[in-house]
Every structure is written in structure tokens, then in C-alpha cells.
Amino acid sequence: MRLVTYRRNVLESARLGAIVDDMVVDIEYLGMIAGIDLPNDMLEFIDLGPSAVATATELLKEHQESWPVGVAQPLQNVKLLAPIPRPRKNIFGIGLNYVEHVEESSRSLDTSADLPKQPIIFTKPPTTVIGPGDSIEHNAKITQQLDWEVELAAIIGTRAQRIEEKDALSYVFGYSLMLDMSARDNRRAGQWVYSKGLDTYAPFGPCIVTADEIPDPQKLDLWLKVNGEIKQQSNTRYMLFNVAHLVADISAGITLEPGDIIATGTPSGVGAGRTPQEWLWPGDVVESYVEGIGTMRNPVVAV
């Protein structure tokens, strides 16, 4: 399933939907037609576990040829929000997780040229999250080095504590696309949280694709464009630490819970690694893509 959080108009609260062809199908309304209680909130749906995915998938198949009145509407008529508009906890970010990005960062930033022996983990607060089409804020009083990073995001579906790597993917609910925006001139004594944790610095979406539709997250193309020009282009097979390793590693000491998000790192091509260095400015438009998930477009605006 391709799950979204959407709003039909500015007066309506956010709702849970599924994209089928070019339609958004309301999950709660679809359940009501069948006499089944399904939530209208992404986190509540994730909390219900695999049975909710199975039930919703079956209902979508059953009605796909003829949607009940009021249950589905054209995708173009709704506003997509971040799939989880307000995560319960900080996002887990992974730094330096592609070989070529390690090299470019060692040239342009104060990072080691040696490949990490363990995942490098930082966090981004829930207030960083924005959705497709939403604006990335450029605050010139804080940064003159706003940079981009396209990433595959893994969303946890089952409580994970000290799990084995061989079992780790079974704890993943689904996958999405996230941008790890960075104010490179705000790294403080080697700490990245302020640099990466400013408001709007985690564009997220356009949907969560359930894990059954992406059996191998290490085979996905991803790219990022600025003003239509390709800046990053790679494949998740080039991760140093794959998704299973990341889930197992974090869970060794930090319990992962349903709805937790892991942004799995970015390939080379960031602005800081270019010669000369390139930064984002108000008026720029960032487009990003992960295979099997979709595309986002986010403008940069001054604040």
C-alpha cells in the first residue's frame, strides 16, 4: 500500500488515505462501509500492526473497480501532508553512510576520511518535519550554507529491542523519502543537532510504502535536483550500513517503537562537497526522488 496523510481543504483536519492509481482512498471511510473500525491517523494505523495492513489491503482490492460514494477522490484535488505530520520522537539520522559521501565530506567538512566502523547517529526533532510542496525555510541570520541530502527513510512498525540483524527488516512498517537539510555553518564543536535540527529541515513524503511492496530496500535508485539540475544520483546498494544493520544497531541500546523514523544517510553530491561549494537560497526549488516511493518538490523561502 501507498499510505498518505492528506487534507481535502484548509478547514478539514488531516486524514489517512491510500493512493490507488490516481485516487486517494480514505481508509477510515472505507472501513466504515465494510463495518470495520479503521483509524484516520497514520500513527494509530501503524500501532495496529500487520493485521491492519492486511485488512486495508483486502478492502482496497475488493472495491478498486468501483469505489463507494465519498470514499475516493482524485489525488490532484487533495493536499498531501507529511505521512507522519508530527512524529512522536526525534528522527534518527545516519551520517556518512555512503562511501563517496565520506570522501567528499572529508574534503569539505571537518570529518574523517576513514570509513565509519559503526553507524554515526544524530537526531532531528519532530518540528523539522514538513510535507510535499511545503517550504524549506532559509533564515539568513542563522545560515549562509543551507545544504541538501536526499535519503531513504525507514519507518518502524513493531517494537524492537536488542534484535538480530537477520530479523531486522521484519520490524519495518514501510519506507519513505526524507530530505536531511543541513545548515553547514551551524555545526557546533562537532555536534550536528543544531545544524540539522532547524525548523523545516526534514521534508518527508510523499507517502509511506508498506514493506511488503519493497522487499529489498537496498535496490532503490534515488536522486535530487536543484532548479531542475541533478545534484545527487545513486542507489541504496551503496550504503555502508544497510537498513537491517541500522535497525539492529540502534535497537541494541535504544528501543525502537512503532512510528519511529530512521533517515538512512545520503550519497555524494551535496553542496558542501562541490567545487566551488553550492548552497540553497530563497527562490530555489529542490526536487527529490526514491524509486518505488515517489517524488517531492519543496521550494526554499526566506524567513
Short mmCIF file of C-alpha atoms in Angstrom, two decimals:
data_model
loop_
_atom_site.label_atom_id
_atom_site.label_comp_id
_atom_site.label_asym_id
_atom_site.label_seq_id
_atom_site.Cartn_x
_atom_site.Cartn_y
_atom_site.Cartn_z
CA MET A 1 0.00 0.00 0.00
CA ARG A 2 0.95 3.60 -0.60
CA LEU A 3 -0.28 5.37 2.51
CA VAL A 4 -0.63 9.14 2.79
CA THR A 5 -1.81 11.76 5.21
CA TYR A 6 -3.96 14.25 3.35
CA ARG A 7 -6.39 17.12 3.71
CA ARG A 8 -9.27 17.88 1.33
CA ASN A 9 -9.40 21.58 2.23
CA VAL A 10 -7.85 24.03 4.69
CA LEU A 11 -10.75 23.65 7.12
CA GLU A 12 -10.54 19.86 7.38
CA SER A 13 -8.25 18.00 9.75
CA ALA A 14 -5.64 15.59 8.40
CA ARG A 15 -6.83 12.12 7.38
CA LEU A 16 -5.28 8.77 6.47
CA GLY A 17 -5.57 7.65 2.87
CA ALA A 18 -4.15 5.18 0.36
CA ILE A 19 -3.13 6.07 -3.18
CA VAL A 20 -4.62 3.71 -5.75
CA ASP A 21 -3.93 4.69 -9.35
CA ASP A 22 -4.60 8.44 -9.30
CA MET A 23 -7.12 8.35 -6.47
CA VAL A 24 -6.81 8.89 -2.72
CA VAL A 25 -8.99 6.41 -0.84
CA ASP A 26 -9.95 7.32 2.73
CA ILE A 27 -9.05 4.40 4.98
CA GLU A 28 -11.47 5.16 7.81
CA TYR A 29 -14.43 5.69 5.44
CA LEU A 30 -13.57 2.53 3.51
CA GLY A 31 -13.59 0.59 6.76
CA MET A 32 -16.93 2.07 7.77
CA ILE A 33 -18.51 0.84 4.52
CA ALA A 34 -17.38 -2.68 5.40
CA GLY A 35 -18.32 -2.39 9.10
CA ILE A 36 -14.66 -2.49 10.14
CA ASP A 37 -13.12 0.01 12.55
CA LEU A 38 -10.02 1.55 10.93
CA PRO A 39 -8.30 4.75 12.12
CA ASN A 40 -7.92 8.06 10.28
CA ASP A 41 -4.40 8.67 11.62
CA MET A 42 -1.12 7.20 10.33
CA LEU A 43 0.43 6.55 13.74
CA GLU A 44 -2.72 4.85 15.01
CA PHE A 45 -2.74 2.68 11.88
CA ILE A 46 0.92 1.71 12.38
CA ASP A 47 0.16 0.87 16.02
CA LEU A 48 -2.42 -1.71 14.91
CA GLY A 49 0.31 -3.80 13.27
CA PRO A 50 0.28 -6.19 10.31
CA SER A 51 -3.40 -7.10 10.70
CA ALA A 52 -4.44 -3.53 9.82
CA VAL A 53 -2.28 -3.59 6.69
CA ALA A 54 -3.79 -6.91 5.64
CA THR A 55 -7.35 -5.73 6.28
CA ALA A 56 -6.93 -2.43 4.44
CA THR A 57 -5.17 -4.12 1.53
CA GLU A 58 -8.04 -6.57 1.12
CA LEU A 59 -10.66 -3.82 1.26
CA LEU A 60 -8.80 -1.78 -1.36
CA LYS A 61 -8.67 -4.77 -3.71
CA GLU A 62 -12.34 -5.54 -3.14
CA HIS A 63 -13.56 -2.05 -4.04
CA GLN A 64 -10.94 -0.90 -6.56
CA GLU A 65 -13.19 -1.34 -9.57
CA SER A 66 -15.99 0.74 -8.04
CA TRP A 67 -15.28 2.98 -5.06
CA PRO A 68 -18.25 3.68 -2.77
CA VAL A 69 -19.54 7.25 -2.96
CA GLY A 70 -17.41 9.67 -0.93
CA VAL A 71 -14.60 7.20 -0.26
CA ALA A 72 -12.18 8.16 -3.05
CA GLN A 73 -11.25 11.35 -4.83
CA PRO A 74 -8.63 12.42 -7.38
CA LEU A 75 -5.14 12.86 -6.00
CA GLN A 76 -4.90 16.26 -7.68
CA ASN A 77 -7.80 17.52 -5.55
CA VAL A 78 -6.16 16.95 -2.17
CA LYS A 79 -3.21 18.39 -0.28
CA LEU A 80 -0.65 15.77 0.77
CA LEU A 81 0.96 16.36 4.16
CA ALA A 82 3.98 14.63 5.63
CA PRO A 83 2.92 10.97 6.10
CA ILE A 84 3.53 11.40 9.84
CA PRO A 85 2.98 15.15 10.32
CA ARG A 86 4.20 15.10 13.92
CA PRO A 87 6.46 12.16 14.87
CA ARG A 88 6.25 11.12 18.50
CA LYS A 89 10.02 11.17 18.90
CA ASN A 90 13.10 12.60 17.28
CA ILE A 91 14.05 11.22 13.87
CA PHE A 92 17.17 9.04 13.88
CA GLY A 93 19.59 10.42 11.28
CA ILE A 94 22.56 8.48 9.94
CA GLY A 95 25.68 10.36 8.91
CA LEU A 96 28.37 9.36 6.41
CA ASN A 97 26.62 6.18 5.24
CA TYR A 98 27.76 6.16 1.58
CA VAL A 99 31.45 5.71 0.65
CA GLU A 100 31.68 8.63 -1.77
CA HIS A 101 29.92 10.95 0.68
CA VAL A 102 32.54 10.05 3.33
CA GLU A 103 35.25 11.15 0.89
CA GLU A 104 33.58 14.41 -0.14
CA SER A 105 32.81 15.30 3.48
CA SER A 106 36.43 14.76 4.48
CA ARG A 107 37.48 17.30 1.84
CA SER A 108 34.95 19.99 2.68
CA LEU A 109 33.84 19.43 6.27
CA ASP A 110 35.67 18.52 9.46
CA THR A 111 35.03 14.77 9.17
CA SER A 112 37.41 11.84 8.95
CA ALA A 113 38.37 10.25 5.61
CA ASP A 114 38.25 6.83 7.28
CA LEU A 115 35.11 4.79 6.71
CA PRO A 116 33.00 4.63 9.89
CA LYS A 117 33.27 1.35 11.77
CA GLN A 118 29.81 1.85 13.30
CA PRO A 119 26.80 3.89 12.17
CA ILE A 120 27.07 7.59 13.03
CA ILE A 121 23.77 8.57 14.63
CA PHE A 122 22.26 12.00 15.28
CA THR A 123 18.68 13.20 15.71
CA LYS A 124 16.28 15.71 14.22
CA PRO A 125 13.34 16.94 16.34
CA PRO A 126 9.71 16.50 15.23
CA THR A 127 9.50 20.22 14.43
CA THR A 128 11.81 19.68 11.44
CA VAL A 129 9.10 17.77 9.55
CA ILE A 130 7.26 19.32 6.60
CA GLY A 131 5.39 17.69 3.72
CA PRO A 132 5.44 17.63 -0.07
CA GLY A 133 5.24 21.10 -1.54
CA ASP A 134 5.90 22.80 1.79
CA SER A 135 8.60 25.45 2.05
CA ILE A 136 12.11 24.94 3.39
CA GLU A 137 12.95 28.00 5.45
CA HIS A 138 16.14 29.95 4.79
CA ASN A 139 16.98 32.13 7.78
CA ALA A 140 19.89 34.32 6.71
CA LYS A 141 20.51 35.34 10.33
CA ILE A 142 21.36 31.71 11.12
CA THR A 143 22.89 30.23 7.97
CA GLN A 144 24.63 31.10 4.73
CA GLN A 145 25.30 27.43 3.98
CA LEU A 146 21.95 25.67 3.56
CA ASP A 147 22.62 22.23 2.04
CA TRP A 148 20.63 19.27 0.71
CA GLU A 149 20.69 15.49 1.35
CA VAL A 150 18.23 13.01 -0.21
CA GLU A 151 17.61 9.86 1.85
CA LEU A 152 15.57 6.69 2.12
CA ALA A 153 13.57 6.69 5.36
CA ALA A 154 12.59 3.50 7.19
CA ILE A 155 9.52 3.60 9.47
CA ILE A 156 9.40 1.14 12.34
CA GLY A 157 6.24 -0.95 12.74
CA THR A 158 6.99 -3.23 15.69
CA ARG A 159 8.75 -2.54 19.00
CA ALA A 160 12.39 -3.52 18.52
CA GLN A 161 14.78 -4.08 21.40
CA ARG A 162 18.13 -5.86 21.01
CA ILE A 163 17.11 -7.60 17.80
CA GLU A 164 19.30 -9.59 15.40
CA GLU A 165 20.22 -8.10 12.02
CA LYS A 166 18.81 -11.15 10.25
CA ASP A 167 15.37 -10.36 11.70
CA ALA A 168 15.52 -6.58 11.50
CA LEU A 169 13.55 -5.93 8.31
CA SER A 170 10.52 -7.70 9.79
CA TYR A 171 10.30 -4.79 12.26
CA VAL A 172 9.99 -2.21 9.47
CA PHE A 173 6.47 -0.99 8.65
CA GLY A 174 7.42 0.77 5.44
CA TYR A 175 9.65 3.20 3.61
CA SER A 176 9.51 6.83 2.54
CA LEU A 177 11.61 9.71 1.27
CA MET A 178 13.19 12.31 3.53
CA LEU A 179 15.48 15.27 2.97
CA ASP A 180 18.08 15.83 5.67
CA MET A 181 18.58 19.57 5.29
CA SER A 182 21.70 20.98 6.91
CA ALA A 183 22.99 24.41 7.91
CA ARG A 184 26.66 23.54 7.45
CA ASP A 185 27.86 26.66 9.27
CA ASN A 186 25.99 25.64 12.42
CA ARG A 187 27.92 22.56 13.41
CA ARG A 188 28.98 23.25 16.99
CA ALA A 189 32.15 21.60 18.30
CA GLY A 190 31.49 18.65 16.03
CA GLN A 191 27.86 18.30 17.11
CA TRP A 192 25.28 18.20 14.27
CA VAL A 193 21.94 18.55 16.06
CA TYR A 194 21.51 22.31 15.64
CA SER A 195 22.82 22.23 12.08
CA LYS A 196 20.31 19.55 11.09
CA GLY A 197 17.51 20.23 13.55
CA LEU A 198 16.21 23.63 12.50
CA ASP A 199 12.53 24.07 11.66
CA THR A 200 11.50 22.66 8.23
CA TYR A 201 14.76 20.71 7.85
CA ALA A 202 13.09 17.33 7.25
CA PRO A 203 10.82 17.37 4.19
CA PHE A 204 9.08 13.97 4.33
CA GLY A 205 6.83 12.12 1.88
CA PRO A 206 5.00 11.91 -0.39
CA CYS A 207 3.82 8.59 1.08
CA ILE A 208 4.82 5.56 3.13
CA VAL A 209 5.05 2.43 1.01
CA THR A 210 4.42 -0.64 3.15
CA ALA A 211 7.33 -3.04 3.47
CA ASP A 212 5.60 -5.84 1.57
CA GLU A 213 5.94 -3.75 -1.59
CA ILE A 214 9.67 -3.11 -1.07
CA PRO A 215 11.11 -6.49 -0.07
CA ASP A 216 14.71 -5.29 -0.60
CA PRO A 217 15.39 -1.67 0.38
CA GLN A 218 18.96 -1.97 -0.91
CA LYS A 219 18.00 -1.85 -4.58
CA LEU A 220 16.46 1.62 -4.89
CA ASP A 221 17.61 4.48 -7.09
CA LEU A 222 17.50 7.93 -5.56
CA TRP A 223 18.25 11.42 -6.84
CA LEU A 224 17.97 15.09 -6.00
CA LYS A 225 17.70 18.15 -8.28
CA VAL A 226 18.07 21.84 -7.54
CA ASN A 227 16.26 24.08 -10.02
CA GLY A 228 15.99 21.12 -12.40
CA GLU A 229 19.70 20.22 -12.31
CA ILE A 230 20.76 16.82 -10.98
CA LYS A 231 22.96 17.14 -7.89
CA GLN A 232 22.74 13.66 -6.34
CA GLN A 233 22.15 10.35 -8.11
CA SER A 234 22.88 6.94 -6.63
CA ASN A 235 21.39 3.67 -5.36
CA THR A 236 20.77 2.40 -1.84
CA ARG A 237 23.01 -0.61 -2.52
CA TYR A 238 25.95 1.72 -1.88
CA MET A 239 25.09 2.21 1.80
CA LEU A 240 27.92 1.30 4.16
CA PHE A 241 25.42 0.03 6.73
CA ASN A 242 22.21 -1.32 5.22
CA VAL A 243 18.73 -0.80 6.66
CA ALA A 244 18.75 -4.10 8.55
CA HIS A 245 22.08 -3.25 10.17
CA LEU A 246 20.86 0.22 11.17
CA VAL A 247 17.69 -1.12 12.79
CA ALA A 248 19.62 -3.79 14.69
CA ASP A 249 22.38 -1.37 15.74
CA ILE A 250 20.06 1.29 17.13
CA SER A 251 17.88 -1.30 18.87
CA ALA A 252 20.92 -2.70 20.68
CA GLY A 253 20.73 0.17 23.13
CA ILE A 254 17.72 2.33 22.19
CA THR A 255 14.31 0.71 21.96
CA LEU A 256 12.67 1.43 18.63
CA GLU A 257 8.90 1.87 18.73
CA PRO A 258 6.11 1.91 16.14
CA GLY A 259 6.27 5.12 14.13
CA ASP A 260 9.95 5.79 14.76
CA ILE A 261 11.77 7.04 11.66
CA ILE A 262 15.33 6.29 10.55
CA ALA A 263 16.75 8.53 7.79
CA THR A 264 19.39 6.20 6.38
CA GLY A 265 22.01 8.60 5.04
CA THR A 266 22.78 10.35 1.78
CA PRO A 267 25.02 9.69 -1.23
CA SER A 268 27.61 12.11 -2.62
CA GLY A 269 26.68 15.30 -4.44
CA VAL A 270 25.83 17.59 -1.54
CA GLY A 271 26.51 21.29 -1.90
CA ALA A 272 29.37 21.32 0.59
CA GLY A 273 31.27 18.73 -1.44
CA ARG A 274 31.20 20.66 -4.72
CA THR A 275 33.91 22.86 -6.20
CA PRO A 276 33.05 25.63 -5.74
CA GLN A 277 30.65 24.87 -2.93
CA GLU A 278 26.97 25.42 -3.66
CA TRP A 279 24.24 26.43 -1.23
CA LEU A 280 20.48 26.85 -1.37
CA TRP A 281 18.92 30.32 -1.44
CA PRO A 282 15.38 31.72 -1.38
CA GLY A 283 13.73 31.07 -4.74
CA ASP A 284 15.47 27.72 -5.29
CA VAL A 285 13.38 24.57 -5.74
CA VAL A 286 14.51 21.17 -4.50
CA GLU A 287 13.12 18.04 -6.16
CA SER A 288 13.86 14.61 -4.71
CA TYR A 289 13.08 11.02 -5.59
CA VAL A 290 13.34 7.48 -4.26
CA GLU A 291 12.43 4.59 -6.54
CA GLY A 292 9.17 2.89 -5.64
CA ILE A 293 8.16 5.75 -3.35
CA GLY A 294 7.87 8.88 -5.44
CA THR A 295 8.94 12.48 -5.85
CA MET A 296 8.76 15.60 -3.70
CA ARG A 297 9.14 19.23 -4.66
CA ASN A 298 9.99 21.79 -1.97
CA PRO A 299 10.69 25.50 -2.55
CA VAL A 300 13.17 27.48 -0.45
CA VAL A 301 11.81 30.68 1.10
CA ALA A 302 13.26 33.47 3.20
CA VAL A 303 12.10 33.94 6.79
#
